[in-house]
């Protein structure tokens, strides 16, 4: 692919490159946008070319200087995916990226490539339900040991949790979600990196961050030492609640391994999915900035409302706390996820949810439309009730994903729904 993000004197910002980066119109009849390369296979110019492409694809020899992987077959590579991957690297300043047909495909592929039977995985709680299920119902079955820690636990406690397993020497990966869903509790990525480095002996302990909640605009895990920045591209990257997809950013070395396993699992994104995500990326920044502005207004409104007990929102973390220090270090926006406790319990929360007129009652997040859901009985229904309580996921908690609507209309809707409580 053709890549140019530099004029000789100027480095363009990602949002300026999302319309053109990695695409050369001359290769597609002058089309300003990349066509959908809806093709399963690619015609080689010569038998020699075909041979050379396979040598590189199968790792039979190192790439020659300047040599690119030639187009072979759409399970291995496809122009829509390659252009999309090149664009995704810009936000995280990653060397490479891989896109998948879902966020779960990205996450499970990283687990499968970097964990083997006997290894220990340390993960933060609460995790996205699908990830939690994969860990408990699949990784355990293949003999991967796992142990959890919680946001707010300090370095000494996390080290003790690892030591108490008796398998510290087998630690292979630290997997975290920060901010934690749905209460936005924060985890210090550079602290995880420090612990990972201390446990790295012959094999490097990997740090993987599910960056779905805040990325790719508001948090950049690789800058804090993570090896992987993982996404459900279904959320902010896709942004229109009309596509399921996933992505993984990291160094050339780790992404090459991820892409190789992806080739054989066959869970890459389809060309049409790639094309849809490129279209979404053009407006990623304007969408997310509007969502964050709306989120701030909604959080302010809820925080002052007499029927609201508590608001969980990064912009309301008290200054001077340890969590505030992590917030300032790791995030460049409070984001657009706002959760809150309504006074009362399930009955009051349901009455509010059933009274909404503009905000839709649905799980998922990051789309252009505002969504509301009830974590205790919906996204987090599978979490052990005691554990749920500990994490403040109670019957009075409602999670909002704020969209791009006029914020006065979102607030009007919440106000009228709160009157029914
Ligand atoms: C949605 C989500 C996932 C799973 O992504 P899919 O695209 O649905 O497979 C993983 N992690 C987080 C935090 C999510 O919100």
Coordinates of C-alpha atoms and ligand atoms in Angstrom, one line a residue:
X1 CA 0.0 0.0 0.0
X2 CA 0.9 3.6 -0.6
X3 CA 1.5 5.5 2.6
X4 CA 2.3 9.2 3.0
X5 CA 1.6 11.1 6.2
X6 CA 4.3 13.7 5.8
X7 CA 4.9 16.5 3.6
X8 CA 8.6 17.4 3.9
X9 CA 8.0 19.9 6.6
X10 CA 4.8 19.0 8.3
X11 CA 3.3 16.1 10.2
X12 CA -0.4 15.9 9.7
X13 CA -2.8 15.0 12.6
X14 CA -4.7 11.7 12.4
X15 CA -8.0 13.5 11.8
X16 CA -6.5 15.2 8.7
X17 CA -5.4 11.9 7.3
X18 CA -8.5 9.8 7.8
X19 CA -9.9 10.7 4.4
X20 CA -6.8 9.7 2.4
X21 CA -4.0 7.9 4.3
X22 CA -2.8 4.7 2.7
X23 CA -5.0 5.0 -0.4
X24 CA -3.6 5.8 -3.9
X25 CA -6.4 6.9 -6.3
X26 CA -4.3 6.1 -9.4
X27 CA -4.5 2.4 -8.4
X28 CA -8.3 2.6 -8.5
X29 CA -9.2 4.5 -11.7
X30 CA -8.8 7.8 -9.8
X31 CA -11.6 7.1 -7.3
X32 CA -11.3 9.5 -4.4
X33 CA -12.5 6.8 -2.0
X34 CA -11.2 3.2 -1.8
X35 CA -13.6 0.8 -3.6
X36 CA -14.8 -2.2 -1.7
X37 CA -12.4 -4.9 -2.9
X38 CA -15.1 -7.6 -2.8
X39 CA -12.9 -10.3 -4.0
X40 CA -11.7 -13.6 -2.5
X41 CA -8.5 -13.9 -4.4
X42 CA -6.0 -11.8 -6.4
X43 CA -4.4 -12.5 -9.8
X44 CA -0.6 -12.7 -9.7
X45 CA 1.3 -10.8 -12.5
X46 CA 3.7 -13.7 -12.9
X47 CA 4.4 -17.1 -11.3
X48 CA 7.6 -15.5 -9.8
X49 CA 5.4 -12.9 -8.1
X50 CA 3.1 -15.6 -6.7
X51 CA 6.2 -17.5 -5.4
X52 CA 7.6 -14.4 -3.7
X53 CA 4.3 -13.4 -2.1
X54 CA 4.0 -16.9 -0.5
X55 CA 7.6 -16.9 0.7
X56 CA 6.8 -13.7 2.7
X57 CA 3.3 -14.8 3.8
X58 CA 4.5 -18.1 5.1
X59 CA 7.7 -16.7 6.7
X60 CA 9.9 -18.8 4.5
X61 CA 12.3 -15.9 4.2
X62 CA 12.7 -12.3 5.6
X63 CA 11.1 -9.5 3.6
X64 CA 13.7 -7.8 1.3
X65 CA 14.3 -4.1 1.9
X66 CA 11.2 -2.2 0.9
X67 CA 9.3 -5.4 0.0
X68 CA 5.6 -5.5 0.9
X69 CA 3.4 -8.5 1.4
X70 CA 1.7 -8.9 -2.0
X71 CA -2.0 -9.5 -2.3
X72 CA -2.8 -13.2 -2.3
X73 CA -6.2 -14.2 -0.9
X74 CA -8.6 -12.2 1.3
X75 CA -8.2 -14.3 4.4
X76 CA -4.5 -13.3 4.4
X77 CA -4.8 -9.7 3.2
X78 CA -7.2 -7.3 1.3
X79 CA -6.7 -3.6 0.4
X80 CA -9.7 -2.4 2.5
X81 CA -8.3 -4.1 5.6
X82 CA -4.8 -2.9 4.9
X83 CA -5.8 0.7 4.4
X84 CA -8.0 0.6 7.5
X85 CA -5.2 -0.9 9.6
X86 CA -2.8 1.7 8.5
X87 CA -5.3 4.5 9.5
X88 CA -5.9 2.8 12.9
X89 CA -2.2 2.9 13.7
X90 CA -2.2 6.7 13.6
X91 CA -4.4 7.3 16.6
X92 CA -2.4 5.0 18.9
X93 CA 0.9 5.8 17.2
X94 CA 1.3 2.0 16.8
X95 CA 3.6 0.3 14.3
X96 CA 0.9 -2.0 13.1
X97 CA -2.8 -3.0 13.6
X98 CA -5.0 -5.9 12.8
X99 CA -8.8 -5.8 12.3
X100 CA -11.2 -8.5 13.1
X101 CA -14.9 -9.4 12.5
X102 CA -15.6 -8.5 16.2
X103 CA -14.1 -7.2 19.3
X104 CA -14.3 -10.6 20.9
X105 CA -12.3 -12.0 17.9
X106 CA -9.5 -9.5 18.5
X107 CA -9.4 -10.2 22.3
X108 CA -9.6 -14.0 22.0
X109 CA -7.0 -14.2 19.2
X110 CA -4.5 -12.2 21.4
X111 CA -5.2 -14.6 24.3
X112 CA -4.8 -17.7 22.1
X113 CA -1.5 -16.4 20.6
X114 CA 0.1 -15.3 23.8
X115 CA -1.1 -17.8 26.4
X116 CA -0.5 -21.5 26.6
X117 CA -1.5 -24.2 29.1
X118 CA 0.2 -23.7 32.4
X119 CA 0.5 -20.0 32.0
X120 CA -0.9 -17.5 34.5
X121 CA -3.1 -14.6 33.3
X122 CA -3.7 -11.7 35.7
X123 CA -6.8 -9.6 34.8
X124 CA -8.7 -6.7 36.2
X125 CA -12.4 -6.8 37.3
X126 CA -15.0 -6.1 36.2
X127 CA -14.3 -7.2 32.6
X128 CA -16.6 -7.1 29.6
X129 CA -19.0 -10.0 29.9
X130 CA -17.8 -11.8 26.8
X131 CA -14.1 -11.5 27.8
X132 CA -15.0 -12.8 31.3
X133 CA -16.8 -15.7 29.8
X134 CA -13.9 -16.6 27.5
X135 CA -11.5 -16.5 30.4
X136 CA -13.7 -18.7 32.7
X137 CA -15.2 -21.1 30.2
X138 CA -12.5 -21.5 27.6
X139 CA -9.0 -20.5 29.0
X140 CA -9.6 -22.6 32.2
X141 CA -10.6 -25.6 30.0
X142 CA -7.2 -25.4 28.2
X143 CA -5.3 -25.2 31.5
X144 CA -4.5 -21.5 31.6
X145 CA -4.5 -20.3 35.3
X146 CA -6.1 -17.0 36.0
X147 CA -6.3 -14.6 38.9
X148 CA -8.1 -11.2 39.2
X149 CA -7.4 -7.9 40.8
X150 CA -9.6 -4.8 41.3
X151 CA -9.3 -1.1 40.5
X152 CA -7.9 0.8 43.5
X153 CA -5.6 -2.1 44.7
X154 CA -2.1 -0.8 45.1
X155 CA 1.2 -2.3 43.8
X156 CA 1.9 -4.3 47.0
X157 CA -1.6 -5.9 47.0
X158 CA -1.4 -6.8 43.3
X159 CA 2.1 -8.4 43.8
X160 CA 0.7 -10.4 46.7
X161 CA -2.2 -11.6 44.6
X162 CA 0.3 -12.9 42.0
X163 CA 2.5 -14.5 44.7
X164 CA -0.4 -16.1 46.4
X165 CA -1.1 -18.2 43.3
X166 CA 2.3 -19.8 43.6
X167 CA 2.6 -19.4 39.8
X168 CA 4.3 -16.0 39.6
X169 CA 7.0 -17.6 37.4
X170 CA 4.3 -18.5 34.9
X171 CA 2.8 -15.1 34.6
X172 CA 2.4 -14.5 30.8
X173 CA -0.1 -11.6 30.5
X174 CA -1.8 -8.8 32.4
X175 CA -5.1 -7.9 30.8
X176 CA -7.0 -4.8 31.9
X177 CA -10.0 -2.7 31.1
X178 CA -9.7 0.9 32.2
X179 CA -12.0 2.7 32.8
X180 CA -13.9 -0.3 34.2
X181 CA -17.4 -0.8 32.8
X182 CA -19.9 0.5 34.1
X183 CA -18.5 2.5 37.0
X184 CA -15.5 4.0 35.3
X185 CA -13.0 2.9 38.1
X186 CA -9.4 3.5 36.8
X187 CA -6.4 1.3 36.6
X188 CA -2.8 2.6 36.2
X189 CA -1.4 1.1 33.0
X190 CA 2.2 2.1 33.7
X191 CA 2.0 0.3 37.1
X192 CA 0.9 -2.9 35.3
X193 CA 3.8 -2.4 32.9
X194 CA 6.2 -2.1 35.8
X195 CA 4.9 -5.3 37.4
X196 CA 5.0 -7.1 34.0
X197 CA 8.6 -6.1 33.5
X198 CA 9.6 -7.4 37.0
X199 CA 8.0 -10.8 36.1
X200 CA 9.5 -11.0 32.6
X201 CA 12.3 -13.6 32.6
X202 CA 13.0 -15.6 29.4
X203 CA 9.5 -14.6 28.2
X204 CA 8.2 -11.1 28.2
X205 CA 5.0 -10.7 30.2
X206 CA 2.5 -8.9 27.9
X207 CA 0.3 -6.0 29.0
X208 CA -3.0 -5.9 27.1
X209 CA -5.6 -3.1 27.5
X210 CA -9.1 -3.2 26.2
X211 CA -9.4 0.4 25.1
X212 CA -13.0 0.2 23.8
X213 CA -14.4 2.7 26.4
X214 CA -12.0 5.6 25.7
X215 CA -10.2 4.9 22.5
X216 CA -8.8 5.6 20.2
X217 CA -9.1 9.3 21.0
X218 CA -9.0 9.7 24.8
X219 CA -6.6 7.1 26.0
X220 CA -3.4 5.7 24.3
X221 CA -2.3 2.6 26.2
X222 CA 0.8 2.0 24.1
X223 CA 2.3 5.3 25.3
X224 CA 2.0 4.0 28.9
X225 CA 3.8 0.8 28.1
X226 CA 1.1 -1.6 27.0
X227 CA 1.9 -4.1 24.3
X228 CA -1.7 -4.2 22.9
X229 CA -4.4 -1.6 22.6
X230 CA -7.6 -3.7 21.8
X231 CA -10.9 -2.5 20.5
X232 CA -14.4 -3.5 20.0
X233 CA -14.6 -1.4 16.8
X234 CA -18.4 -1.9 17.1
X235 CA -18.4 1.0 19.6
X236 CA -16.7 4.4 19.0
X237 CA -14.6 3.4 15.9
X238 CA -17.7 2.1 14.0
X239 CA -19.8 4.7 15.9
X240 CA -23.1 4.2 14.1
X241 CA -24.4 1.0 15.8
X242 CA -24.5 -0.7 12.5
X243 CA -21.4 -2.9 12.3
X244 CA -19.7 -5.5 14.5
X245 CA -15.9 -5.4 14.3
X246 CA -12.7 -5.4 16.4
X247 CA -9.1 -4.2 16.2
X248 CA -5.7 -4.6 17.9
X249 CA -2.8 -2.2 17.7
X250 CA 0.8 -2.8 18.8
X251 CA 4.4 -3.3 17.6
X252 CA 5.2 -4.9 14.2
X253 CA 6.5 -7.9 16.1
X254 CA 3.4 -8.7 18.1
X255 CA 0.9 -7.7 15.4
X256 CA 2.7 -10.1 12.9
X257 CA 2.0 -12.9 15.4
X258 CA -1.6 -11.8 15.8
X259 CA -2.1 -11.6 12.0
X260 CA -0.6 -15.0 11.5
X261 CA -3.0 -16.7 13.9
X262 CA -5.8 -14.6 12.4
X263 CA -5.0 -16.1 9.0
X264 CA -5.5 -19.6 10.3
X265 CA -8.5 -18.9 12.6
X266 CA -10.0 -17.0 9.6
X267 CA -11.6 -14.3 11.9
X268 CA -10.4 -11.3 9.9
X269 CA -12.9 -8.5 9.0
X270 CA -14.6 -8.7 5.6
X271 CA -13.8 -6.1 2.9
X272 CA -17.2 -4.5 3.4
X273 CA -16.7 -4.2 7.2
X274 CA -13.3 -2.6 6.5
X275 CA -14.9 -0.1 4.1
X276 CA -17.6 0.8 6.6
X277 CA -15.0 1.4 9.3
X278 CA -12.9 3.7 7.0
X279 CA -16.0 5.7 6.4
X280 CA -16.6 5.9 10.2
X281 CA -13.0 6.9 10.9
X282 CA -13.4 10.1 8.8
X283 CA -15.8 11.5 11.5
X284 CA -14.3 9.8 14.5
X285 CA -12.9 12.9 16.1
X286 CA -15.9 15.2 15.5
X287 CA -18.3 12.5 16.8
X288 CA -16.3 11.7 19.9
X289 CA -15.7 15.4 20.8
X290 CA -19.4 16.2 20.5
X291 CA -20.2 13.1 22.6
X292 CA -17.7 14.2 25.3
X293 CA -19.2 17.7 25.4
X294 CA -22.7 16.3 25.7
X295 CA -21.5 13.9 28.4
X296 CA -20.2 16.7 30.4
X297 CA -23.5 18.6 30.2
X298 CA -25.5 15.4 31.1
X299 CA -23.2 14.6 34.1
X300 CA -23.5 18.1 35.4
X301 CA -27.3 17.9 35.1
X302 CA -27.5 14.5 36.8
X303 CA -25.1 15.5 39.6
X304 CA -27.4 18.4 40.6
X305 CA -30.7 16.4 40.4
X306 CA -32.4 15.6 43.7
X307 CA -33.5 12.1 42.5
X308 CA -29.9 11.1 41.6
X309 CA -27.8 9.7 44.4
X310 CA -24.4 9.4 42.7
X311 CA -22.9 10.0 39.3
X312 CA -20.0 7.9 38.0
X313 CA -18.1 10.1 35.5
X314 CA -14.4 10.7 35.1
X315 CA -15.0 14.5 35.2
X316 CA -16.3 14.2 38.7
X317 CA -13.3 12.4 40.3
X318 CA -12.2 14.6 43.3
X319 CA -8.9 16.4 42.9
X320 CA -6.1 15.3 45.1
X321 CA -7.1 11.6 45.1
X322 CA -4.9 8.8 43.7
X323 CA -7.6 8.2 41.1
X324 CA -7.4 11.8 40.0
X325 CA -3.7 11.4 39.4
X326 CA -4.3 8.4 37.1
X327 CA -7.0 10.3 35.3
X328 CA -4.7 13.3 34.6
X329 CA -1.9 11.0 33.5
X330 CA -3.8 8.6 31.3
X331 CA -6.8 10.4 29.8
X332 CA -7.2 13.6 27.7
X333 CA -11.0 13.7 28.1
X334 CA -13.6 12.5 30.7
X335 CA -15.2 10.6 27.8
X336 CA -18.9 10.1 27.1
X337 CA -19.9 7.3 29.4
X338 CA -22.0 8.5 32.4
X339 CA -23.4 6.1 34.9
X340 CA -25.6 7.0 37.9
X341 CA -27.5 5.7 40.9
X342 CA -31.1 6.7 40.9
X343 CA -32.6 7.0 44.5
X344 CA -34.4 3.8 45.2
X345 CA -33.8 0.4 43.5
X346 CA -34.8 -1.7 40.5
X347 CA -38.3 -0.4 40.4
X348 CA -37.2 3.3 40.2
X349 CA -34.5 2.5 37.7
X350 CA -36.9 0.6 35.4
X351 CA -39.5 3.3 35.6
X352 CA -36.9 5.8 34.5
X353 CA -35.7 3.5 31.6
X354 CA -39.3 2.8 30.5
X355 CA -40.1 6.5 30.4
X356 CA -37.3 7.6 28.0
X357 CA -38.5 9.1 24.7
X358 CA -35.3 10.0 22.8
X359 CA -32.6 7.9 24.5
X360 CA -32.9 4.2 23.4
X361 CA -33.0 1.3 25.9
X362 CA -30.2 -0.9 24.6
X363 CA -26.8 -2.3 25.5
X364 CA -23.6 -1.4 23.5
X365 CA -22.0 2.1 23.5
X366 CA -20.1 4.7 21.6
X367 CA -22.7 5.2 18.8
X368 CA -24.2 8.4 17.5
X369 CA -27.4 7.8 19.4
X370 CA -27.6 8.0 23.2
X371 CA -28.3 4.6 24.9
X372 CA -29.4 3.7 28.4
X373 CA -29.2 0.3 30.1
X374 CA -29.4 -1.4 33.6
X375 CA -26.1 -3.2 34.2
X376 CA -27.2 -5.3 37.2
X377 CA -29.9 -7.1 35.1
X378 CA -28.5 -6.7 31.6
X379 CA -24.7 -6.4 30.8
X380 CA -23.6 -7.5 34.2
X381 CA -26.4 -10.0 35.0
X382 CA -23.8 -12.9 34.8
X383 CA -21.5 -11.4 37.5
X384 CA -21.6 -13.0 41.0
X385 CA -24.0 -10.8 43.0
X386 CA -21.6 -10.3 45.9
X387 CA -18.9 -9.2 43.5
X388 CA -21.4 -6.9 41.8
X389 CA -22.3 -5.2 45.0
X390 CA -18.6 -4.7 45.8
X391 CA -18.2 -2.9 42.4
X392 CA -21.2 -0.7 43.0
X393 CA -23.2 -2.4 40.3
X394 CA -26.4 -2.3 42.2
X395 CA -30.1 -2.3 41.3
X396 CA -30.2 1.5 41.3
X397 CA -27.4 1.9 38.7
X398 CA -28.1 3.1 35.2
X399 CA -25.4 3.4 32.5
X400 CA -25.7 5.9 29.7
X401 CA -23.7 6.1 26.5
X402 CA -24.0 9.7 25.3
X403 CA -24.5 10.3 21.6
X404 CA -24.3 13.3 19.3
X405 CA -27.8 14.7 19.7
X406 CA -28.4 18.2 21.0
X407 CA -27.5 18.0 24.7
X408 CA -30.6 20.0 25.7
X409 CA -32.8 17.3 24.2
X410 CA -30.9 14.5 26.1
X411 CA -31.2 16.4 29.3
X412 CA -34.9 17.1 28.6
X413 CA -35.5 13.4 28.2
X414 CA -33.7 12.5 31.4
X415 CA -35.5 15.2 33.3
X416 CA -39.0 14.0 32.2
X417 CA -38.1 10.4 32.8
X418 CA -36.9 11.3 36.3
X419 CA -40.3 12.8 37.0
X420 CA -41.7 9.3 36.7
X421 CA -39.5 8.0 39.4
Ligands
LIG1 C1 -18.5 -4.6 23.2 C2 -17.2 -4.8 23.9 C3 -16.4 -5.9 23.6 C4 -16.8 -7.0 22.6 O1 -16.8 -6.5 21.3 P1 -17.7 -7.1 20.2 O2 -17.4 -6.2 19.0 O3 -19.2 -7.1 20.6 O4 -17.3 -8.5 19.9 C5 -15.2 -6.0 24.4 N1 -14.9 -5.1 25.3 C6 -15.7 -4.1 25.6 C7 -15.2 -3.1 26.7 C8 -16.9 -3.9 24.9 O5 -17.6 -2.8 25.3

